[in-house]
Coordinates of C-alpha atoms in Angstrom, one line a residue:
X1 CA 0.0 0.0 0.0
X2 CA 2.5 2.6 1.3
X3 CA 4.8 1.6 -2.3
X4 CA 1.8 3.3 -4.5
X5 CA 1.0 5.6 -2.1
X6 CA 4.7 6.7 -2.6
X7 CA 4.5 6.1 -6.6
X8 CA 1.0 8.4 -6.9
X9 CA 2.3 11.1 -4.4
X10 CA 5.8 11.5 -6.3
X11 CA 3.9 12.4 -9.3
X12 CA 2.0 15.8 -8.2
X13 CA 3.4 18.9 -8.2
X14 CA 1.3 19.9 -5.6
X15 CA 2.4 20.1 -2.3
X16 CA 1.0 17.8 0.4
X17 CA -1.0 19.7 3.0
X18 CA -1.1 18.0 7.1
X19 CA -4.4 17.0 6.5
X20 CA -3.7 15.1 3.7
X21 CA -0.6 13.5 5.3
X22 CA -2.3 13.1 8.5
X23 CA -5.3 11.0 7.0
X24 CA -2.5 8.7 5.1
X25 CA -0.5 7.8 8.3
X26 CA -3.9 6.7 9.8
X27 CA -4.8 4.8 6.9
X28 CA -1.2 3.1 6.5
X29 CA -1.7 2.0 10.2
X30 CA -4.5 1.4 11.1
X31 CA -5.8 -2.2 11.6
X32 CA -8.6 -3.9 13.3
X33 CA -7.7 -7.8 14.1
X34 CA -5.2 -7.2 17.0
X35 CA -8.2 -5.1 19.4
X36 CA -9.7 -7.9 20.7
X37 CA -6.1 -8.6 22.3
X38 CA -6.3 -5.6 24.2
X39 CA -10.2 -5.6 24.9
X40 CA -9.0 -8.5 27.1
X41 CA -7.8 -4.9 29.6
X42 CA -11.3 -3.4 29.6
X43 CA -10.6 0.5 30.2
X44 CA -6.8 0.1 31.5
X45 CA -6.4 -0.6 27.4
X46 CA -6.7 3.1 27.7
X47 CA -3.8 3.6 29.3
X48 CA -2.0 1.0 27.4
X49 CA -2.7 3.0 23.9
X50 CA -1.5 6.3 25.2
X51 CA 1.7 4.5 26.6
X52 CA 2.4 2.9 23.3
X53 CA 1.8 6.2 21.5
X54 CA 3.9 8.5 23.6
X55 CA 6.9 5.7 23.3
X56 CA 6.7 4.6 20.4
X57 CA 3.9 6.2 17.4
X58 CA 4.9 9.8 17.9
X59 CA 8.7 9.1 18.3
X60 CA 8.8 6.6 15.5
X61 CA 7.3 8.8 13.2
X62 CA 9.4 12.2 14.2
X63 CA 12.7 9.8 13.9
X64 CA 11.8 8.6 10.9
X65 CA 11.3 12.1 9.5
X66 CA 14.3 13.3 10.2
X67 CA 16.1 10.3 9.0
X68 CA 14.5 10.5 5.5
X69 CA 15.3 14.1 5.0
X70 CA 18.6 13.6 6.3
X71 CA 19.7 10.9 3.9
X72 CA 16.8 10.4 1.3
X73 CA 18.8 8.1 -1.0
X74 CA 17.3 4.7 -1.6
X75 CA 17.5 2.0 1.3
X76 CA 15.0 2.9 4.0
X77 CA 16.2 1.8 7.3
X78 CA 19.0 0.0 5.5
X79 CA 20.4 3.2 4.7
X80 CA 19.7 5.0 7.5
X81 CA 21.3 2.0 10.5
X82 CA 24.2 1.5 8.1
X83 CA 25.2 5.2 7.8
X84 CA 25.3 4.6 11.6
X85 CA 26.6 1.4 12.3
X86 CA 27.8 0.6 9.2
X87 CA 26.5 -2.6 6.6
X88 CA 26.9 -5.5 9.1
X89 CA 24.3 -3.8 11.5
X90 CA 22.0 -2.3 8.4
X91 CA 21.6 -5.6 6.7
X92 CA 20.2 -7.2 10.1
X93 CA 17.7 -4.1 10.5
X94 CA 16.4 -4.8 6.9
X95 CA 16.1 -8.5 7.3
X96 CA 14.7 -8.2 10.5
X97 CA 11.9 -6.3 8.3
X98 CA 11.6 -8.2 6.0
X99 CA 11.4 -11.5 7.8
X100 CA 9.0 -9.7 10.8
X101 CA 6.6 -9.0 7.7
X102 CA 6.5 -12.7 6.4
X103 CA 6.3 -13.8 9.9
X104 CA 2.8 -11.2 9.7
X105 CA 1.3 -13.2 6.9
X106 CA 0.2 -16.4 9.1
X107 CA -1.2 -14.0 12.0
X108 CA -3.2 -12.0 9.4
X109 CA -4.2 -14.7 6.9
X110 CA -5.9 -16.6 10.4
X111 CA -8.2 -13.3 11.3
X112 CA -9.0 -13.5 7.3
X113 CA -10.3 -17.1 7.7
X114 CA -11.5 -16.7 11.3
X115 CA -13.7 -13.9 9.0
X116 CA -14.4 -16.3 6.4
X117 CA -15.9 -18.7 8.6
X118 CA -18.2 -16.1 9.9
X119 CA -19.7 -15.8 6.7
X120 CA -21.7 -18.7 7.3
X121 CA -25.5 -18.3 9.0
X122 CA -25.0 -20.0 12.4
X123 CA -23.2 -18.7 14.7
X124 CA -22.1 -21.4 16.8
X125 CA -20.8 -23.4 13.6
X126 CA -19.0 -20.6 12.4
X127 CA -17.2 -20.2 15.9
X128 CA -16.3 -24.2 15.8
X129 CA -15.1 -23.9 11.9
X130 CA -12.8 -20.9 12.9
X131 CA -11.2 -23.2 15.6
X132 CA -10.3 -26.1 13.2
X133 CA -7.1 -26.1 12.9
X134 CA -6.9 -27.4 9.4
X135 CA -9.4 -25.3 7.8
X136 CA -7.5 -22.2 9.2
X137 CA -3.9 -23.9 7.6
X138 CA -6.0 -24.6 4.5
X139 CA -7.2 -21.3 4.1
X140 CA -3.7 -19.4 4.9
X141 CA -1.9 -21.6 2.6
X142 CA -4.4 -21.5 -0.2
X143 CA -4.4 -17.4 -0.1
X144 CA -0.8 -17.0 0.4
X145 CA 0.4 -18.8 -2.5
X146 CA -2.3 -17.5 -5.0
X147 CA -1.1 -13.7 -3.3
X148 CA 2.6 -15.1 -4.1
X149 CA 2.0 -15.8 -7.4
X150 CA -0.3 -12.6 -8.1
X151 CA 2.8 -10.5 -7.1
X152 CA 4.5 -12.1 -10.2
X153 CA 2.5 -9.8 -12.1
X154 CA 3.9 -6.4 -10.8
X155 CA 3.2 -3.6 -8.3
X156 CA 0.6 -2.6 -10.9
X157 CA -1.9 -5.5 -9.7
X158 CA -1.0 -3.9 -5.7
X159 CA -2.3 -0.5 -6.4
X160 CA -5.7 -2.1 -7.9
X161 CA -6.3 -4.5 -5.1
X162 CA -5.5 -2.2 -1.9
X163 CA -7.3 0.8 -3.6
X164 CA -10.4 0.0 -2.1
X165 CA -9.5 -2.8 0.2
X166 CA -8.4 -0.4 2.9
X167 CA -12.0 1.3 2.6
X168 CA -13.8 -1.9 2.7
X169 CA -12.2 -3.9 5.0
X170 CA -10.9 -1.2 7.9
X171 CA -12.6 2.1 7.7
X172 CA -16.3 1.4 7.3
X173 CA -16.2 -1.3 9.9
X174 CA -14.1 0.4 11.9
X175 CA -17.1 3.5 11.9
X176 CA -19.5 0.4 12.2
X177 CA -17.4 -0.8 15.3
X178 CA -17.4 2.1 16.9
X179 CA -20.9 3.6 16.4
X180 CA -22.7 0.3 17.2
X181 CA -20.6 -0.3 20.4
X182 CA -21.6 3.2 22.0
X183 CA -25.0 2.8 21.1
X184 CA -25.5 -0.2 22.4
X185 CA -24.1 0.9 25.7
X186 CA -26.0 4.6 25.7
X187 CA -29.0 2.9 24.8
X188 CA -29.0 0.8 27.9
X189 CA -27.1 -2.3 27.1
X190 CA -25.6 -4.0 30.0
X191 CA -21.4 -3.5 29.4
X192 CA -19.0 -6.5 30.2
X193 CA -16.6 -4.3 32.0
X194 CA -16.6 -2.0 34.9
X195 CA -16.9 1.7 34.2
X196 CA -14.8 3.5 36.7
X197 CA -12.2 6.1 36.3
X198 CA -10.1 3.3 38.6
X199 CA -10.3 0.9 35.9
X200 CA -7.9 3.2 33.9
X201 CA -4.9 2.8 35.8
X202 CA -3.7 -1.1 35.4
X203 CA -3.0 -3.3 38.2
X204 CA 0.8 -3.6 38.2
X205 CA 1.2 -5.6 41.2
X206 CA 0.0 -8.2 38.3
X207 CA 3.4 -8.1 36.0
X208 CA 2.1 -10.6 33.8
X209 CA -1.5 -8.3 32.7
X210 CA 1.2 -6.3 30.6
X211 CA 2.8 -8.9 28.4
X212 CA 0.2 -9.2 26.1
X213 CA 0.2 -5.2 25.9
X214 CA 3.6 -5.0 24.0
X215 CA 1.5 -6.5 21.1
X216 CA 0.2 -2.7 21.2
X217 CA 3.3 -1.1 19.5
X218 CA 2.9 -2.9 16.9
X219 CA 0.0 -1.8 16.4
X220 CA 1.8 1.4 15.6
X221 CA 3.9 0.1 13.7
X222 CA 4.4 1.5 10.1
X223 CA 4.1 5.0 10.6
X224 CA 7.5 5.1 9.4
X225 CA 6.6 4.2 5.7
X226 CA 4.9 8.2 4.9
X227 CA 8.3 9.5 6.1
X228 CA 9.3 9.7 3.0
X229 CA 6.8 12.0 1.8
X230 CA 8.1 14.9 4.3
X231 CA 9.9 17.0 1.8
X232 CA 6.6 17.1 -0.3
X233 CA 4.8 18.6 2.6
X234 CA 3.9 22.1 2.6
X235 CA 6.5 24.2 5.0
X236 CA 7.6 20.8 6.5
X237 CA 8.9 21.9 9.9
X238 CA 5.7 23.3 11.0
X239 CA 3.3 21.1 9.2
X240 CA 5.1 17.8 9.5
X241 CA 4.6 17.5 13.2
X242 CA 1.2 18.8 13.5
X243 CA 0.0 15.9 10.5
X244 CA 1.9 13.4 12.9
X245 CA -0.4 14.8 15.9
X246 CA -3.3 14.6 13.9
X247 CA -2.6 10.8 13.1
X248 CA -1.6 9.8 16.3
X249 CA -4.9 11.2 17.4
X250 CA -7.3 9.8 14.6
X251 CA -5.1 6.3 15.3
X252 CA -5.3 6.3 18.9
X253 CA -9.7 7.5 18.7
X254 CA -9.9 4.6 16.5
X255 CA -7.8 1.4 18.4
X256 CA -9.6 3.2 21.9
X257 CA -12.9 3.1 20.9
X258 CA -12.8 0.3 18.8
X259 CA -11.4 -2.1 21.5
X260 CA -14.0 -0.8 24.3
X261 CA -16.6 -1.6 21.8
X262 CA -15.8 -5.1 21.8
X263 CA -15.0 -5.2 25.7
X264 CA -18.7 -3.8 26.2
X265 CA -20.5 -6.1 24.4
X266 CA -18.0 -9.5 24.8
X267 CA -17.0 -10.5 28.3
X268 CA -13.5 -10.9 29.2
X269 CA -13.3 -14.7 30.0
X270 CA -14.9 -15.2 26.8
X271 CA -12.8 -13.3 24.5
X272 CA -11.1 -15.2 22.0
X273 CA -7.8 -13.3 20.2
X274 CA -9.1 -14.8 16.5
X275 CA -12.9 -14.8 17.0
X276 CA -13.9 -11.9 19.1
X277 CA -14.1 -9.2 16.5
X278 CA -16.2 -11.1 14.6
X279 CA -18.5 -12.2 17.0
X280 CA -18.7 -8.9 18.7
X281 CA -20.7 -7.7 15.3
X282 CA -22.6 -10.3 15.4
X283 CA -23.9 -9.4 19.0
X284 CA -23.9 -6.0 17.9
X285 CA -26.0 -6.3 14.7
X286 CA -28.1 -9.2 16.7
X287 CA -29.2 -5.7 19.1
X288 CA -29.7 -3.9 16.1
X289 CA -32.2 -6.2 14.6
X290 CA -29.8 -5.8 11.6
X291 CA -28.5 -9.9 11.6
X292 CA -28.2 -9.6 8.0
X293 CA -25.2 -7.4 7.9
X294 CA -23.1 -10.2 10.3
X295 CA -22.3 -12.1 7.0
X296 CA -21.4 -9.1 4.8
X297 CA -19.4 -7.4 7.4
X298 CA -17.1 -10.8 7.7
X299 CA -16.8 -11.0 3.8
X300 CA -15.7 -7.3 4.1
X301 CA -12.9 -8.1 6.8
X302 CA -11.8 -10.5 5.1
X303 CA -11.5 -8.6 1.6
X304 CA -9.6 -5.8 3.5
X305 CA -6.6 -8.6 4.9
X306 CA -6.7 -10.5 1.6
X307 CA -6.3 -7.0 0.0
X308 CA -3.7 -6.2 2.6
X309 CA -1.8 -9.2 2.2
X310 CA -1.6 -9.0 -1.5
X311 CA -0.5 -5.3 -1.4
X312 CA 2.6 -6.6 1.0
X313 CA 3.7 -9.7 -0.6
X314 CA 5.5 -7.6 -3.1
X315 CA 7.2 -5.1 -1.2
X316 CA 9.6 -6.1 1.7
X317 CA 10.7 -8.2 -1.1
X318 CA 11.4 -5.6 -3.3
X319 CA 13.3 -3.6 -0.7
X320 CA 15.3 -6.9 0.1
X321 CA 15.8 -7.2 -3.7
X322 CA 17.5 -3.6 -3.8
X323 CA 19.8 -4.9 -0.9
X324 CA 21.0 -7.8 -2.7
X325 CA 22.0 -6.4 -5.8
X326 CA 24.1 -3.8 -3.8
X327 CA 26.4 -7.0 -2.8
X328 CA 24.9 -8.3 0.0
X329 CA 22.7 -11.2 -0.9
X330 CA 23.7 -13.9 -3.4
X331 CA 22.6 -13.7 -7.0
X332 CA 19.8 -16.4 -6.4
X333 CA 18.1 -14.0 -4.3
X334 CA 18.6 -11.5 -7.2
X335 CA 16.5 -13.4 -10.1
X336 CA 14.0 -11.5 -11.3
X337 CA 10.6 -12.0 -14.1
X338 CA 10.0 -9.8 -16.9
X339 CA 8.1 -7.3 -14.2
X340 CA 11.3 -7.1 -12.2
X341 CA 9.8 -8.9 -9.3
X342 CA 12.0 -10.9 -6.9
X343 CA 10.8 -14.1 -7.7
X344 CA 13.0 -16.3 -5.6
X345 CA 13.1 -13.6 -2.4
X346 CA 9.0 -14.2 -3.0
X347 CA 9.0 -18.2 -3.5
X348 CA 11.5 -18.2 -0.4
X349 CA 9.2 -16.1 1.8
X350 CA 5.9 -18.0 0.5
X351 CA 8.1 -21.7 2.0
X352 CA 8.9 -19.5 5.3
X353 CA 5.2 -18.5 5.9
X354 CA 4.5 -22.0 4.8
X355 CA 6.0 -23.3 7.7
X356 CA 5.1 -21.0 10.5
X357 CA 1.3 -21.7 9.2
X358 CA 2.1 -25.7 9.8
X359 CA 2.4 -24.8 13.3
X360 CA -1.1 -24.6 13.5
X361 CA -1.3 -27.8 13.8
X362 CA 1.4 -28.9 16.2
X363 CA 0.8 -26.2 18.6
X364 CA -2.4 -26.6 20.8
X365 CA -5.2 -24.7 19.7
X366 CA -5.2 -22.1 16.7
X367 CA -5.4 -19.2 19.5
X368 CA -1.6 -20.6 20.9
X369 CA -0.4 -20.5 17.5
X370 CA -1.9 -17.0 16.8
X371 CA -0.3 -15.5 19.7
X372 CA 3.3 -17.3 19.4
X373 CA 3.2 -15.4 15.7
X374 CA 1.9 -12.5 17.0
X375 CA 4.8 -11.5 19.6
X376 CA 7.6 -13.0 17.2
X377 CA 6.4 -10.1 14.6
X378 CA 6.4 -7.8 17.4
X379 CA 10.1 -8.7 18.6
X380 CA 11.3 -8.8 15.3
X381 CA 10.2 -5.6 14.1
X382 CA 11.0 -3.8 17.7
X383 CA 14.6 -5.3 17.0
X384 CA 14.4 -3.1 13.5
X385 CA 12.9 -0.3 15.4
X386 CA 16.0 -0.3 18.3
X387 CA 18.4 0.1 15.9
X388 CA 17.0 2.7 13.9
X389 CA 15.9 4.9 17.0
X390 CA 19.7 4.0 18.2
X391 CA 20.7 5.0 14.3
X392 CA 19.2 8.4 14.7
X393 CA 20.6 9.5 18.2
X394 CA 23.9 8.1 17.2
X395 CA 23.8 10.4 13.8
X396 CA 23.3 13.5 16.2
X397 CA 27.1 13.2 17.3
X398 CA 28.8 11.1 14.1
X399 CA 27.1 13.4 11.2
X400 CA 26.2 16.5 13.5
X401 CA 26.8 19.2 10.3
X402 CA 24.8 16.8 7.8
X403 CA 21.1 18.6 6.3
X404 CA 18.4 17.6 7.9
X405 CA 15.3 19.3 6.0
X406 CA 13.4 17.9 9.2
X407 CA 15.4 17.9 12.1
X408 CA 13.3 17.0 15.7
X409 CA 13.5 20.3 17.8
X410 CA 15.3 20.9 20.9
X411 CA 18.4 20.2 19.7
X412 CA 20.5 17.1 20.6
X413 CA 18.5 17.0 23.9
X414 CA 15.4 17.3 22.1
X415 CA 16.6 13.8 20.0
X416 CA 17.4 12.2 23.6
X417 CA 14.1 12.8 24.5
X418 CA 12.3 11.5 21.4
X419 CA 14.1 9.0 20.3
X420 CA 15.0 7.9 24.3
X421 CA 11.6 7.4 24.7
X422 CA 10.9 5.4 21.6
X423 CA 14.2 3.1 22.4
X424 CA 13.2 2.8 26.1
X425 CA 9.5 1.7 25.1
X426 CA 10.8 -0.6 21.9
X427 CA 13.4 -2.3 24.7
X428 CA 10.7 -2.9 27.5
X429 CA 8.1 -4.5 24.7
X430 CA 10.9 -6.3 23.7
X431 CA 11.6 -7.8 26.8
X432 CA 7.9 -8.3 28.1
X433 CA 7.3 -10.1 24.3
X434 CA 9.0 -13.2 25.8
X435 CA 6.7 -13.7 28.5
X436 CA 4.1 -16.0 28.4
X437 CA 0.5 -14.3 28.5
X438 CA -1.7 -14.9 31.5
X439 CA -5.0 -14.5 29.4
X440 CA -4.2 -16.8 26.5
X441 CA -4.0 -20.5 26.7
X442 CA -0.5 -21.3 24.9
X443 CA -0.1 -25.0 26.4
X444 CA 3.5 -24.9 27.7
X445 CA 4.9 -21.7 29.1
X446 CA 7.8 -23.2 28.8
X447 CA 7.0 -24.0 25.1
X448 CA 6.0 -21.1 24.4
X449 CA 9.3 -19.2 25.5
X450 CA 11.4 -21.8 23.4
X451 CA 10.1 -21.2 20.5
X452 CA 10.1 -17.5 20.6
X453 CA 13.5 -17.5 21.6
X454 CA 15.0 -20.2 19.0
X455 CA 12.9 -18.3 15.9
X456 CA 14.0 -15.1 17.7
X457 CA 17.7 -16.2 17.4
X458 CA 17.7 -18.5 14.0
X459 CA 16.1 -14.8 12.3
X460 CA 19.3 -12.7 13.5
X461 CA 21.9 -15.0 13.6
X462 CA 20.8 -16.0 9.4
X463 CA 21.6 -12.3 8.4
X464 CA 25.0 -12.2 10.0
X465 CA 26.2 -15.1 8.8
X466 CA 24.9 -14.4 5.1
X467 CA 27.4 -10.9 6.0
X468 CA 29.8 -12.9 7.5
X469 CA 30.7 -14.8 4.0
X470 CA 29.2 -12.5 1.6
X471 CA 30.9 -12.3 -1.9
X472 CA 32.1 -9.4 -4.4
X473 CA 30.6 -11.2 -7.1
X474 CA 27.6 -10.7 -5.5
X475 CA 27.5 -7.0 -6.4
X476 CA 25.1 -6.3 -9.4
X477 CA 27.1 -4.3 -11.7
X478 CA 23.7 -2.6 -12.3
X479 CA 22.7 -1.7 -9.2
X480 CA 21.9 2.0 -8.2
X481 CA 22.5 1.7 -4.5
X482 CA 24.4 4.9 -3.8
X483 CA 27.5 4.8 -1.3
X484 CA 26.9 5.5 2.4
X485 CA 27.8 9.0 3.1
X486 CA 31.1 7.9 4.9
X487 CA 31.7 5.5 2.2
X488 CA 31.6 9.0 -0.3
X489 CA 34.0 11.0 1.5
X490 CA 36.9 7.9 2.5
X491 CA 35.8 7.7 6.2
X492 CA 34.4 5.2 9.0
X493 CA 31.1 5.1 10.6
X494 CA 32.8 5.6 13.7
X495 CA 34.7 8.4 12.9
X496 CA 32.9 11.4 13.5
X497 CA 32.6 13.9 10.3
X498 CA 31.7 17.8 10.3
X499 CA 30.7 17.4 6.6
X500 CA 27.6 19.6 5.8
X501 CA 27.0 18.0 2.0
X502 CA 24.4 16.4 1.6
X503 CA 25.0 12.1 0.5
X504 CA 24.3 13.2 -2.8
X505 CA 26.8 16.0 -3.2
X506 CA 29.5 13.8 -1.1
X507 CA 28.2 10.6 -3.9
X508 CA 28.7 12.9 -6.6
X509 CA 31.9 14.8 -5.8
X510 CA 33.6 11.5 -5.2
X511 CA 32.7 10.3 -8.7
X512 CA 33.9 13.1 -10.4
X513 CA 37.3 12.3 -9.0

């Protein structure tokens, strides 16, 4: 989604006002399956959204801004860690991002046939279809490889699909959500949770009711991607941040209400990570006398993650592909069809999700499995998201003189503060991502732990060995990946530089030498 967002934008002339970049931040983050998770907290999910968007929405997207001005040149957080901490350290953050989005596919494929299921007239059979465990695998499997082999056919065939997927499947039942849920409890409705200003605050004498919180950031997760668009906003240092606000408002309004929608109508010992959303409209159109639209509403949900999942096949892969061909993947990962899609990066990732879906059937119960996905995403992208919040505060004292179009105000202190707070939250989530949920069944805690930590440890040791015995040959004599801006002017990551070029002056004086 966020690649032809980037392709359309980059064609007008016409500056970008902060409405208009405020409404496509929401829309590039905003998602509906992971509420129920934090529905589980009643009104203390309150306080968990406010948390997770003070450390970790509003400084991820600041961050990213100035990181994007500073050193626009094509890589993304590749560029951006590895002007920092040089290749070794950027090549992990970019597989960690790629590999954290195919580890996504399983988690959101099972809400899309949880939501298929629902499509069905009987309730109760639709809740016991969702729980088989093979027609959930059949059903992630089946979509994933048709979405693999749809991406064959270019980013053309993304822009089409998520056009009016995002619409269909998030933002009209999202309104739905929202304006059933507070109708049903204005209009006398008894709510499944206590209303109480003390309800707010969580119980921390309970450490284990905030594990399944750190799921949260990544619900805030991709506000990154529209970074690039900053130098195509109208007067950038004033506008930028107040966009940001804006979306970190409109995202918050919507994940707050939304989840105490469902926690109103669904009690909490009965909500169920893959099911509740679904059944929570059912409930909700059952008040409404409006059972018809329980059907239509799942087919929607599910058209908005198939539509999702089709716009991101394509594109991790495609930043991967740009990585290779700069020397640091071999040339099988390189191979490309006649639309210049990395067919082997795409085959490889379609065997990877391939295998994380099989776990649904040795784990427990589809909701184990769910979860186990779930917090791997989250830990790998967090370990993404540590290095480029450590990229950025690092850059502040090893390229101090370098243009920043957007630079985070207060100064250096003003980049402690910002970028501290979205490295402290990233590390804490990190950590309490390893702890087995109280509220979710996931058979063995011990289990449970030992996977996350041996597919925690297999995803970043694989990238540093592929750097450990990379190749020359590897290098695509074609590739347009342009030097590091330390590489340009003969120095060391390390090695603090008062150079106030910008990467492409530095790129371009070197080659004219």
């Amino acid at each position: 989604m966020s690649d032809a967002t980037t392709r359309s934008t980059s064609r007008q002339t016409k500056k970008l006002g902060f409405l208009t970049l405020a409404v496509m931040n929401i829309v590039a983050v905003v998602s509906l399956r992971g509420l129920p998770a934090e529905a589980v907290y009643g009104l203390s999910s309150i306080f968990y959204y406010l948390f997770a968007a003070v450390f970790f929405l509003i400084p991820v997207s600041l961050v990213a801004a100035e990181l994007a001005t500073g050193w626009p040149e094509k890589g993304g957080v590749f560029r951006w860690v590895g002007e920092a901490f040089g290749p070794r350290w950027a090549f992990l953050a970019m597989f960690m991002l790629w590999i954290e989005v195919t580890v996504w596919f399983p988690t959101a494929l099972t809400f899309a046939a949880v939501s298929l299921a629902f499509i069905g007239p009987d309730q109760s059979w639709d809740q016991a279809l969702s729980t088989n465990k093979f027609f959930v695998l059949s059903i992630v499997l089946c979509v994933y490889w048709l979405a693999t082999f749809i991406a064959f056919k270019g980013v053309g065939t993304f822009a089409k699909v998520s056009r009016w997927g995002g619409i269909i499947g998030t933002i009209i039942p999202a309104i739905i959500l929202i304006v059933l849920g507070f109708s049903y409890l204005i209009w006398g409705g008894a709510s499944q949770i206590t209303l109480s200003w003390d309800e707010v605050i969580p119980d921390f004498t309970h450490f284990d009711n905030i594990v399944l919180a750190a799921s949260i950031f990544l619900f805030y997760a991709g506000m990154e991607m529209n970074a690039i668009h900053v130098k195509e906003v109208d007067n950038p240092k004033r506008n930028y941040p107040i966009a940001i606000m804006l979306a970190a408002l409109g995202t918050v309004a919507i994940f707050v209400f939304g989840t105490l929608a469902i926690a109103f109508i669904i009690p909490q010992s009965d909500i169920n990570l893959t099911q509740s959303l679904l059944v929570a409209f059912d409930d909700m159109f059952r008040w409404a006398h409006m059972e018809w639209l329980g059907p239509v509403l799942a087919g929607a949900l599910a058209i908005g993650v198939l539509a999702g999942v089709v716009t991101w096949v394509g594109g991790p892969s495609s930043g991967l592909l740009v990585v290779a061909r700069a020397g640091y993947l071999p040339r099988w990962w390189q191979h490309t069809n006649k639309n210049d899609m990395a067919t082997h990066i795409l085959l490889l990732q379609a065997l990877i999700v391939s295998f994380l879906a099989i776990l649904f059937v040795v784990l427990p119960s589809v909701q184990a499995a769910y979860q186990i996905m779930s917090q791997l995403t989250v830990i790998l992208y967090l370990i993404m998201y540590i290095l480029m919040f450590s990229a950025a505060i690092y850059l502040r004292y090893s390229q101090p003189a370098r243009p920043r179009p957007y630079r985070i105000p207060g100064g250096d202190m003003g980049m402690w503060i910002i970028g501290g707070a979205g490295l402290i939250g990233s590390l804490l989530a990190f950590v309490f991502s390893f702890i087995p949920p109280s509220q979710i069944a996931v058979g063995s805690p011990e289990a449970y732990v030992s996977i996350l930590i041996i597919l925690t440890l297999f995803f970043c040791t694989l990238p540093l060995f592929i750097y450990r015995f990379r190749k020359p040959h590897w290098k695509d004599e074609n590739s347009d990946f342009a030097p590091f801006t330390w590489q340009a002017e003969g120095g060391h990551p390390g090695i603090q530089t008062n150079s106030s070029v910008h990467t492409s002056d530095a790129v371009t004086k070197t080659s004219s030498h």
